[in-house]
Tab-separated table of C-alpha atoms and ligand atoms in Angstrom:
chain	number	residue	atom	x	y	z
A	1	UNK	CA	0.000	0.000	0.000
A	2	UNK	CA	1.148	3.561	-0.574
A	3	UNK	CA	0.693	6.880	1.505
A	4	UNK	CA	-2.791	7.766	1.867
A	5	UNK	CA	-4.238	4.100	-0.374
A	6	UNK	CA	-6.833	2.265	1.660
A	7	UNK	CA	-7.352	-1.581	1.486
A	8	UNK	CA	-10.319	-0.997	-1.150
A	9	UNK	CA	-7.823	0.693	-3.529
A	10	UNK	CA	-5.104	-2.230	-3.231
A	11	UNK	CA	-4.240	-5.193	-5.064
A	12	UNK	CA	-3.260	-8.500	-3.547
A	13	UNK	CA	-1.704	-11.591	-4.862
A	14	UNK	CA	-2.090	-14.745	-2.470
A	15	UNK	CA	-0.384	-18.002	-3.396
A	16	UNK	CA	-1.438	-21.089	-1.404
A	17	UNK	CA	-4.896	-19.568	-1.237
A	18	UNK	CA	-6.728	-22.532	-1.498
A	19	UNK	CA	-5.907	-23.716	2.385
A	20	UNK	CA	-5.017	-22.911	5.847
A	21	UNK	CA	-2.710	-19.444	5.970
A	22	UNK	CA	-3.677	-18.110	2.456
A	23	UNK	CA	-7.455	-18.842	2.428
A	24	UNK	CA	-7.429	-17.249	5.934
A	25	UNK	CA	-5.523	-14.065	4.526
A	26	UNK	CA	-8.353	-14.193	1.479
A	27	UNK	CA	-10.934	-14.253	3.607
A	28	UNK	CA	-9.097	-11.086	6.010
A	29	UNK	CA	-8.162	-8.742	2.648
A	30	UNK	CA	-11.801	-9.396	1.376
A	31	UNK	CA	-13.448	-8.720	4.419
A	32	UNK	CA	-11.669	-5.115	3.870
A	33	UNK	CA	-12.540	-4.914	0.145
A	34	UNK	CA	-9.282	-5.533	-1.204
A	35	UNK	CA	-9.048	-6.706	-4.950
A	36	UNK	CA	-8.011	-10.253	-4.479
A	37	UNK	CA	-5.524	-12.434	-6.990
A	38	UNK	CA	-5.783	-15.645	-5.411
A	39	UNK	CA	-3.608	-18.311	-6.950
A	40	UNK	CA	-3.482	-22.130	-6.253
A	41	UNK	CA	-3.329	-25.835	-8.052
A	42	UNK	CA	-6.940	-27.195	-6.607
A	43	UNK	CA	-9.300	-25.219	-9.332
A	44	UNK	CA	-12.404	-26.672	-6.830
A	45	UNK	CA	-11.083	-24.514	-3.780
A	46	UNK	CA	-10.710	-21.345	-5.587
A	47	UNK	CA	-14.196	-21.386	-7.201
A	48	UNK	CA	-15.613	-21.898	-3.469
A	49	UNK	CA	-13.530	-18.828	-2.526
A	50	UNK	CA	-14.774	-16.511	-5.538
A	51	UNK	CA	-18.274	-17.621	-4.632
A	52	UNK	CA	-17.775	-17.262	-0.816
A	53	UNK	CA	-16.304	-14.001	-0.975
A	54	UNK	CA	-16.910	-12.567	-4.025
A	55	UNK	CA	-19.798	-10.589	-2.801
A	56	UNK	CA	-17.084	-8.541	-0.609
A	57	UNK	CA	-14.562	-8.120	-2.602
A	58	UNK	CA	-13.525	-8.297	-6.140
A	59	UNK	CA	-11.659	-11.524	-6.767
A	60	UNK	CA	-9.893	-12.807	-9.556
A	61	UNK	CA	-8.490	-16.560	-9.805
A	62	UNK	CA	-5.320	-18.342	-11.032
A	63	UNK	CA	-5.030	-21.675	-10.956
A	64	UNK	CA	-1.293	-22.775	-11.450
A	65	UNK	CA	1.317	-24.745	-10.012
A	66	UNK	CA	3.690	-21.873	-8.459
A	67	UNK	CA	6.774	-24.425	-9.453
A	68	UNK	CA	6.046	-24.029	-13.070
A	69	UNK	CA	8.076	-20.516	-14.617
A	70	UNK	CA	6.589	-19.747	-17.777
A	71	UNK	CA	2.775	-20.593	-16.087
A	72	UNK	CA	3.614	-17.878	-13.169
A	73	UNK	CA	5.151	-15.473	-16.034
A	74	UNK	CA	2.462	-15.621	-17.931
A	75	UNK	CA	-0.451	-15.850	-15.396
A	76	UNK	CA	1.079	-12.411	-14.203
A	77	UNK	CA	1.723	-10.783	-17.060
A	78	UNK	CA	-1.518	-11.408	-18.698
A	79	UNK	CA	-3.834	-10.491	-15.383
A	80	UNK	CA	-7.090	-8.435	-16.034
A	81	UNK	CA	-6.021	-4.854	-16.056
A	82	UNK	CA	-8.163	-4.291	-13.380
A	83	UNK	CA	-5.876	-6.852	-11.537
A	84	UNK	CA	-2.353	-6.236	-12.945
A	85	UNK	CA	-1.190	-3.438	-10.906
A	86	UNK	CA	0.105	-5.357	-7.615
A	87	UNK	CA	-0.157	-3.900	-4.428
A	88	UNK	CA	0.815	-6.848	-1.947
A	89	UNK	CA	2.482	-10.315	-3.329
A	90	UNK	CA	1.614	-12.286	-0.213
A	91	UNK	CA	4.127	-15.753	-1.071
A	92	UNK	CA	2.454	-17.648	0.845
A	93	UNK	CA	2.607	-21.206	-0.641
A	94	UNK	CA	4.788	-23.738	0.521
A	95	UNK	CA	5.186	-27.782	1.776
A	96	UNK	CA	6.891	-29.411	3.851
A	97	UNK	CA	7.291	-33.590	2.825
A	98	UNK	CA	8.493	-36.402	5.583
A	99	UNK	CA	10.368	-36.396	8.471
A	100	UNK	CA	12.789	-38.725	8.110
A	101	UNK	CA	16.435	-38.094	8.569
A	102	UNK	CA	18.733	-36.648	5.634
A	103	UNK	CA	20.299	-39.546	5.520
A	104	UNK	CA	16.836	-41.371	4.770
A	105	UNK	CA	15.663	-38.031	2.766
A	106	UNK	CA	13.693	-38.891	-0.521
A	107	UNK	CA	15.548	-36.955	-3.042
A	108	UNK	CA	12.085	-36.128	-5.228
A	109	UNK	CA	10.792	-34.592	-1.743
A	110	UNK	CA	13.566	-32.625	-1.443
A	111	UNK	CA	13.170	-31.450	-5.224
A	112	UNK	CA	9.568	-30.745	-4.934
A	113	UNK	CA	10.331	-28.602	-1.295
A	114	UNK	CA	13.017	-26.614	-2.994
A	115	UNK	CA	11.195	-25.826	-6.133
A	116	UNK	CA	7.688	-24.761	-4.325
A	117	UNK	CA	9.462	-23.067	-1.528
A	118	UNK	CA	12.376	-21.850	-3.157
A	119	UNK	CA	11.653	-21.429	-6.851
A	120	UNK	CA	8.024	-20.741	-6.778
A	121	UNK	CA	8.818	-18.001	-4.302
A	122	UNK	CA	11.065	-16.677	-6.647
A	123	UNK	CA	9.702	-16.857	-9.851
A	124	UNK	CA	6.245	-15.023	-8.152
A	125	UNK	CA	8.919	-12.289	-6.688
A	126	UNK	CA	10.526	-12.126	-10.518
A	127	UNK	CA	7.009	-11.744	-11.846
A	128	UNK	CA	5.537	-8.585	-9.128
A	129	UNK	CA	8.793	-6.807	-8.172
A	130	UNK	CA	9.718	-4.916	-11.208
A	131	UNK	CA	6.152	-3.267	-11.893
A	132	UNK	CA	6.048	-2.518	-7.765
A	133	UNK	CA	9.298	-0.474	-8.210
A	134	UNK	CA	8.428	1.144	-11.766
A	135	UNK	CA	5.288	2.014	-9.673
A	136	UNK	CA	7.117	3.018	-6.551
A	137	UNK	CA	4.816	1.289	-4.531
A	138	UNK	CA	4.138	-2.461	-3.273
A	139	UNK	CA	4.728	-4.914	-0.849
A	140	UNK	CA	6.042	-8.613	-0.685
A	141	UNK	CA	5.047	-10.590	2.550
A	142	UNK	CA	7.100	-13.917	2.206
A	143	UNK	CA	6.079	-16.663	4.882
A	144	UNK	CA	9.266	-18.472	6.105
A	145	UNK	CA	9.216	-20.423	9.443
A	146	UNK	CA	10.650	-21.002	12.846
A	147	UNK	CA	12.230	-23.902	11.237
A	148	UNK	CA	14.372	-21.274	9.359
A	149	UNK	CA	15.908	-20.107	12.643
A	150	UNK	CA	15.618	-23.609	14.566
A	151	UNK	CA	16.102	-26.703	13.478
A	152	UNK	CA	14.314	-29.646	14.402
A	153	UNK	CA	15.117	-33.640	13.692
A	154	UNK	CA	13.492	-34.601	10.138
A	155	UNK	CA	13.406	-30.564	9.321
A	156	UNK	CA	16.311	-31.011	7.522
A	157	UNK	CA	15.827	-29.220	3.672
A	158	UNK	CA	12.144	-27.633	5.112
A	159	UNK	CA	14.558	-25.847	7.570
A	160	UNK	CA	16.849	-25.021	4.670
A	161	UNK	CA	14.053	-23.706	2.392
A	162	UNK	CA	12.612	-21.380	5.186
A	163	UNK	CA	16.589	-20.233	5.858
A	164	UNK	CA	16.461	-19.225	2.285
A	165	UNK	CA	13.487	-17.135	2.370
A	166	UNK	CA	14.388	-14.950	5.477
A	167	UNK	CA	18.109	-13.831	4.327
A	168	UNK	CA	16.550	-13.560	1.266
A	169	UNK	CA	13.799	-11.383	2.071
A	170	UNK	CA	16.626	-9.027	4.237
A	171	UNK	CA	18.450	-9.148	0.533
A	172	UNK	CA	15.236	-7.714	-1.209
A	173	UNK	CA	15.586	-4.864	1.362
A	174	UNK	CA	18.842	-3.677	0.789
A	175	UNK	CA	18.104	-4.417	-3.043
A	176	UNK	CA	14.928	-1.524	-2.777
A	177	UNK	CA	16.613	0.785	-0.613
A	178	UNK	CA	15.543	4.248	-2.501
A	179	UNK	CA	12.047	3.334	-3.565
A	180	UNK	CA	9.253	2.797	-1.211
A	181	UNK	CA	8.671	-1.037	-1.729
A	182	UNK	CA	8.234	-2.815	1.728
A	183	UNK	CA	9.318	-6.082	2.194
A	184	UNK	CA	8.236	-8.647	5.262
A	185	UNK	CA	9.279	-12.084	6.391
A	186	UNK	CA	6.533	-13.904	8.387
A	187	UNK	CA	7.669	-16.759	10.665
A	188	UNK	CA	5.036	-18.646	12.182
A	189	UNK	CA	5.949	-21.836	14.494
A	190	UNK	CA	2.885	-24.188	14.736
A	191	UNK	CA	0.078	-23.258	12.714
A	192	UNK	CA	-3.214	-25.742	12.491
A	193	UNK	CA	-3.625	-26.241	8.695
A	194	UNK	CA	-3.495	-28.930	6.060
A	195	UNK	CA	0.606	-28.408	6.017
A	196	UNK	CA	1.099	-31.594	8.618
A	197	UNK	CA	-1.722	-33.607	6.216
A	198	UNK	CA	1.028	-32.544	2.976
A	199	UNK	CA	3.610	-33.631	5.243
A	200	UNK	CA	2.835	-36.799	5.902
A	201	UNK	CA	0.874	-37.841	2.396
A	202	UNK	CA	-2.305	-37.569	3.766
A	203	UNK	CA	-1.835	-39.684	6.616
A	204	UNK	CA	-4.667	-38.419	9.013
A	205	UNK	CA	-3.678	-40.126	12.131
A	206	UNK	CA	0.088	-38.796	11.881
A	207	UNK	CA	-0.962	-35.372	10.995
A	208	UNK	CA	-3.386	-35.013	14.111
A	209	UNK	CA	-1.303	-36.053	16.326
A	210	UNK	CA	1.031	-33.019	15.563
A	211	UNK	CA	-1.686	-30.714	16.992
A	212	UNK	CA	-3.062	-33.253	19.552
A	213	UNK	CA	-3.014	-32.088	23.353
A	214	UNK	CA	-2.043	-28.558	22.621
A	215	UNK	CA	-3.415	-25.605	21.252
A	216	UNK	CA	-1.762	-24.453	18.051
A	217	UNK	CA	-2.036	-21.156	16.384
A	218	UNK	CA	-4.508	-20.671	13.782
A	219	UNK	CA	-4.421	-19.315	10.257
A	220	UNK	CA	-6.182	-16.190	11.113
A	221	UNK	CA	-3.910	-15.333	13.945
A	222	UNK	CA	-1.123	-15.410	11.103
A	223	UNK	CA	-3.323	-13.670	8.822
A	224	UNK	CA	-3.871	-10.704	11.318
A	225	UNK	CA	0.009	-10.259	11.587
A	226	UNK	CA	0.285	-10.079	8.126
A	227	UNK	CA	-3.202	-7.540	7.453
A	228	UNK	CA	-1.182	-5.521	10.356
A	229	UNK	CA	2.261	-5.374	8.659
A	230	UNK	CA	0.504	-4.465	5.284
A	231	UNK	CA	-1.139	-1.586	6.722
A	232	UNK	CA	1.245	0.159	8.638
A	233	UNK	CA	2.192	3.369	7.768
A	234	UNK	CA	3.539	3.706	4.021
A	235	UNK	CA	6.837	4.986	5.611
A	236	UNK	CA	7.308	2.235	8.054
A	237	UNK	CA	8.758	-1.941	6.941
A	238	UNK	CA	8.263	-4.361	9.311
A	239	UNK	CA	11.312	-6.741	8.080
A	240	UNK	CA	10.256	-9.759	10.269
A	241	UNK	CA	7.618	-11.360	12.884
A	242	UNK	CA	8.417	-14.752	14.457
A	243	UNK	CA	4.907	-15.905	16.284
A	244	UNK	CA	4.406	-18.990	18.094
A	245	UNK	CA	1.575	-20.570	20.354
A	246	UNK	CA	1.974	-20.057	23.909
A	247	UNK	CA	2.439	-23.987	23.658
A	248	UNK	CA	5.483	-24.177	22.218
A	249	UNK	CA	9.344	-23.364	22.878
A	250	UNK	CA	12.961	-23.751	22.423
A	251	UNK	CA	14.607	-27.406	23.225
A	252	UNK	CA	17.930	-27.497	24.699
A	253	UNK	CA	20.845	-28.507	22.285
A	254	UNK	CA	21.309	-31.845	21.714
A	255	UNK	CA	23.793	-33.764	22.974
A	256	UNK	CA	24.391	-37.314	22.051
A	257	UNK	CA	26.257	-39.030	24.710
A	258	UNK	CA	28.926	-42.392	24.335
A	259	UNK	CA	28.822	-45.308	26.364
A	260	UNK	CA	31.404	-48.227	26.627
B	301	NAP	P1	-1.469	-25.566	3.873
B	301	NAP	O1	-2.731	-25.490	4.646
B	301	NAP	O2	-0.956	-26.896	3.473
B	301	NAP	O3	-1.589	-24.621	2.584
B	301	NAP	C1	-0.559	-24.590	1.630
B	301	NAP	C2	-1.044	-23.859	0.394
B	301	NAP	O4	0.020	-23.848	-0.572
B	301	NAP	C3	-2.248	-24.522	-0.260
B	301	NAP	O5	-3.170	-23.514	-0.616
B	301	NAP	C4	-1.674	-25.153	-1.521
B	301	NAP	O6	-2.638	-25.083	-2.548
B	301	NAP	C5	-0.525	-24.200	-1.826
B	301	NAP	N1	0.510	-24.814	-2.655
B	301	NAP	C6	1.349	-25.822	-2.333
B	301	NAP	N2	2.121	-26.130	-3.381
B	301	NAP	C7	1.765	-25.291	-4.393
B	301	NAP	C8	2.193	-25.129	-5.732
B	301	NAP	N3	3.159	-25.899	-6.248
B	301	NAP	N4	1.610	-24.180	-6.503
B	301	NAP	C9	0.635	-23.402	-5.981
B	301	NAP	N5	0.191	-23.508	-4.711
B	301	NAP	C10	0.741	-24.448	-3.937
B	301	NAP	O7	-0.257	-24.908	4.696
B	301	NAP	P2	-0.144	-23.569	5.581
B	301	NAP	O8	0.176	-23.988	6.949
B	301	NAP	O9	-1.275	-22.662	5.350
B	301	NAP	O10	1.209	-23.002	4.962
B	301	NAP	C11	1.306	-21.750	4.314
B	301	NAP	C12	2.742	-21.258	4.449
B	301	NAP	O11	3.040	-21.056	5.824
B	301	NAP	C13	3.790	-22.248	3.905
B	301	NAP	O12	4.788	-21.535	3.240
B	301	NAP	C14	4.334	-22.876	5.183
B	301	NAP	O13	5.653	-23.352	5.029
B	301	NAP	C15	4.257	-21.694	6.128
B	301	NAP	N6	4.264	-22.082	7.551
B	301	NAP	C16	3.331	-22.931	8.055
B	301	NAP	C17	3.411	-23.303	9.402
B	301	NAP	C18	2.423	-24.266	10.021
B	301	NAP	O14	2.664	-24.725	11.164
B	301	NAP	N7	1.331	-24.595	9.372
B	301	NAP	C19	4.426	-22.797	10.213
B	301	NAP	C20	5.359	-21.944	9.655
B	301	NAP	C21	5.275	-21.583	8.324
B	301	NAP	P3	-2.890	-26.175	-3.698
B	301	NAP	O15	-2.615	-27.519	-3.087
B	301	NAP	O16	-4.318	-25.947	-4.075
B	301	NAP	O17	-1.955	-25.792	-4.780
């Protein structure tokens, strides 16, 4: 947003919108009449979205797999006019696969979390950032992780991915030092959505018992953070946030101890 735009006048670009933090950060920009560019794979999701809120807010969809280039070139260079002039890239999509150990790491996994996490990220940034500085306005809201700061057993290229995105968000800042394009890192710790159901392939039991006995955060409380970072004052960048539930903390190093 710049000085003086209100939420009705701005443009946002959502990947992942079709589940847990994005759809939550749909539903919060519409709710405030932002015009909505909400991009995902599952074509089903993001007609229930443009019917849900499309009454609110102006909403246009994208279905495309953020891994493939030339489908996020093109998907952003030909948006509606009405569309085209990004406000807020919110980069939102992302997986995490397994848990086992590097040594036991699937390579494909690892491909597939580096080129969603990684590339996509980029090739969305490649897409907005030029037309946000030729318009000297804009704002790109990255979502990297706790797991980008910690690590955690089984973590191992998730961690790496989510490293990635908050030195590289920093690097976008120096890069736009002299225009007025904001950049923020989000880094949520445990967040209730369909991430732990990705992780483990759909394996219901494994994924509730991530959240079981303990009360995680919830998209929305993400999506607040985020509506509250966009709208700050045009002068002001929040680089980063790292949230976590009340329920959750740091474990001491570990320390792996020989015996004869
Ligand atoms: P989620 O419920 O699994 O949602 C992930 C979203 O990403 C879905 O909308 C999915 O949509 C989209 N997506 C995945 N791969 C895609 C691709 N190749 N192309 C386009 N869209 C793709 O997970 P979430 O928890 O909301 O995660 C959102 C972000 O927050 C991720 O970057 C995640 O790493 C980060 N985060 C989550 C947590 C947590 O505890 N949940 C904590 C820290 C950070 P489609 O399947 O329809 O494409």
């Amino acid at each position: 947003m710049g000085e003086g735009r209100s939420l009705s006048e701005t443009i946002v670009l959502i990947t992942g919108a079709t589940a847990g933090i994005g759809a939550a950060c749909a539903r919060r920009f519409a709710a405030h009449g932002a015009r909505l560019v909400l991009v995902g794979r599952r074509a089903d999701r993001l007609d229930c979205l443009r019917h849900e809120l499309g009454e609110s807010a102006p909403i246009h969809t994208l279905e495309l797999d953020i891994r493939d280039r030339c489908a996020v070139t093109r998907g952003l260079a030909e948006l509606p006019s009405e569309f085209g002039a990004l406000d807020v890239l919110i980069n939102n999509a992302g997986i995490a696969l397994g848990l086992e150990p590097a040594q036991r790491g699937d390579l494909n996994d690892w491909a597939a979390t580096v080129d969603t996490n990684i590339m996509g990220l980029l090739y969305c940034t490649h897409a907005a950032l030029p037309g946000m500085v030729a318009r000297n306005r804009g704002h790109i809201v990255n979502l990297g992780s706790v797991a980008g700061s910690y690590p955690y057993p089984g973590g191992n290229v998730y961690c790496g991915t989510k490293a990635f995105i908050h030195q590289f968000s920093l690097a976008l800042r120096a890069d736009l030092l002299g225009t007025k394009v904001r950049v923020t890192c989000i880094e949520p710790g445990k967040v209730e959505s369909e991430l732990a159901h990705v992780r483990f392939k759909g394996d219901a039991a494994k994924a509730a018992a991530v959240y079981a006995d303990t009360e995680p955060m919830t998209p929305d409380d993400i999506a607040e953070a985020i509506h509250w970072c966009v709208t700050r004052p045009a002068h002001l960048n929040i680089n980063t946030i790292e949230l976590m539930p009340v329920d959750q903390a740091f474990n001491p190093l570990a320390v792996h101890r020989i015996r004869n």
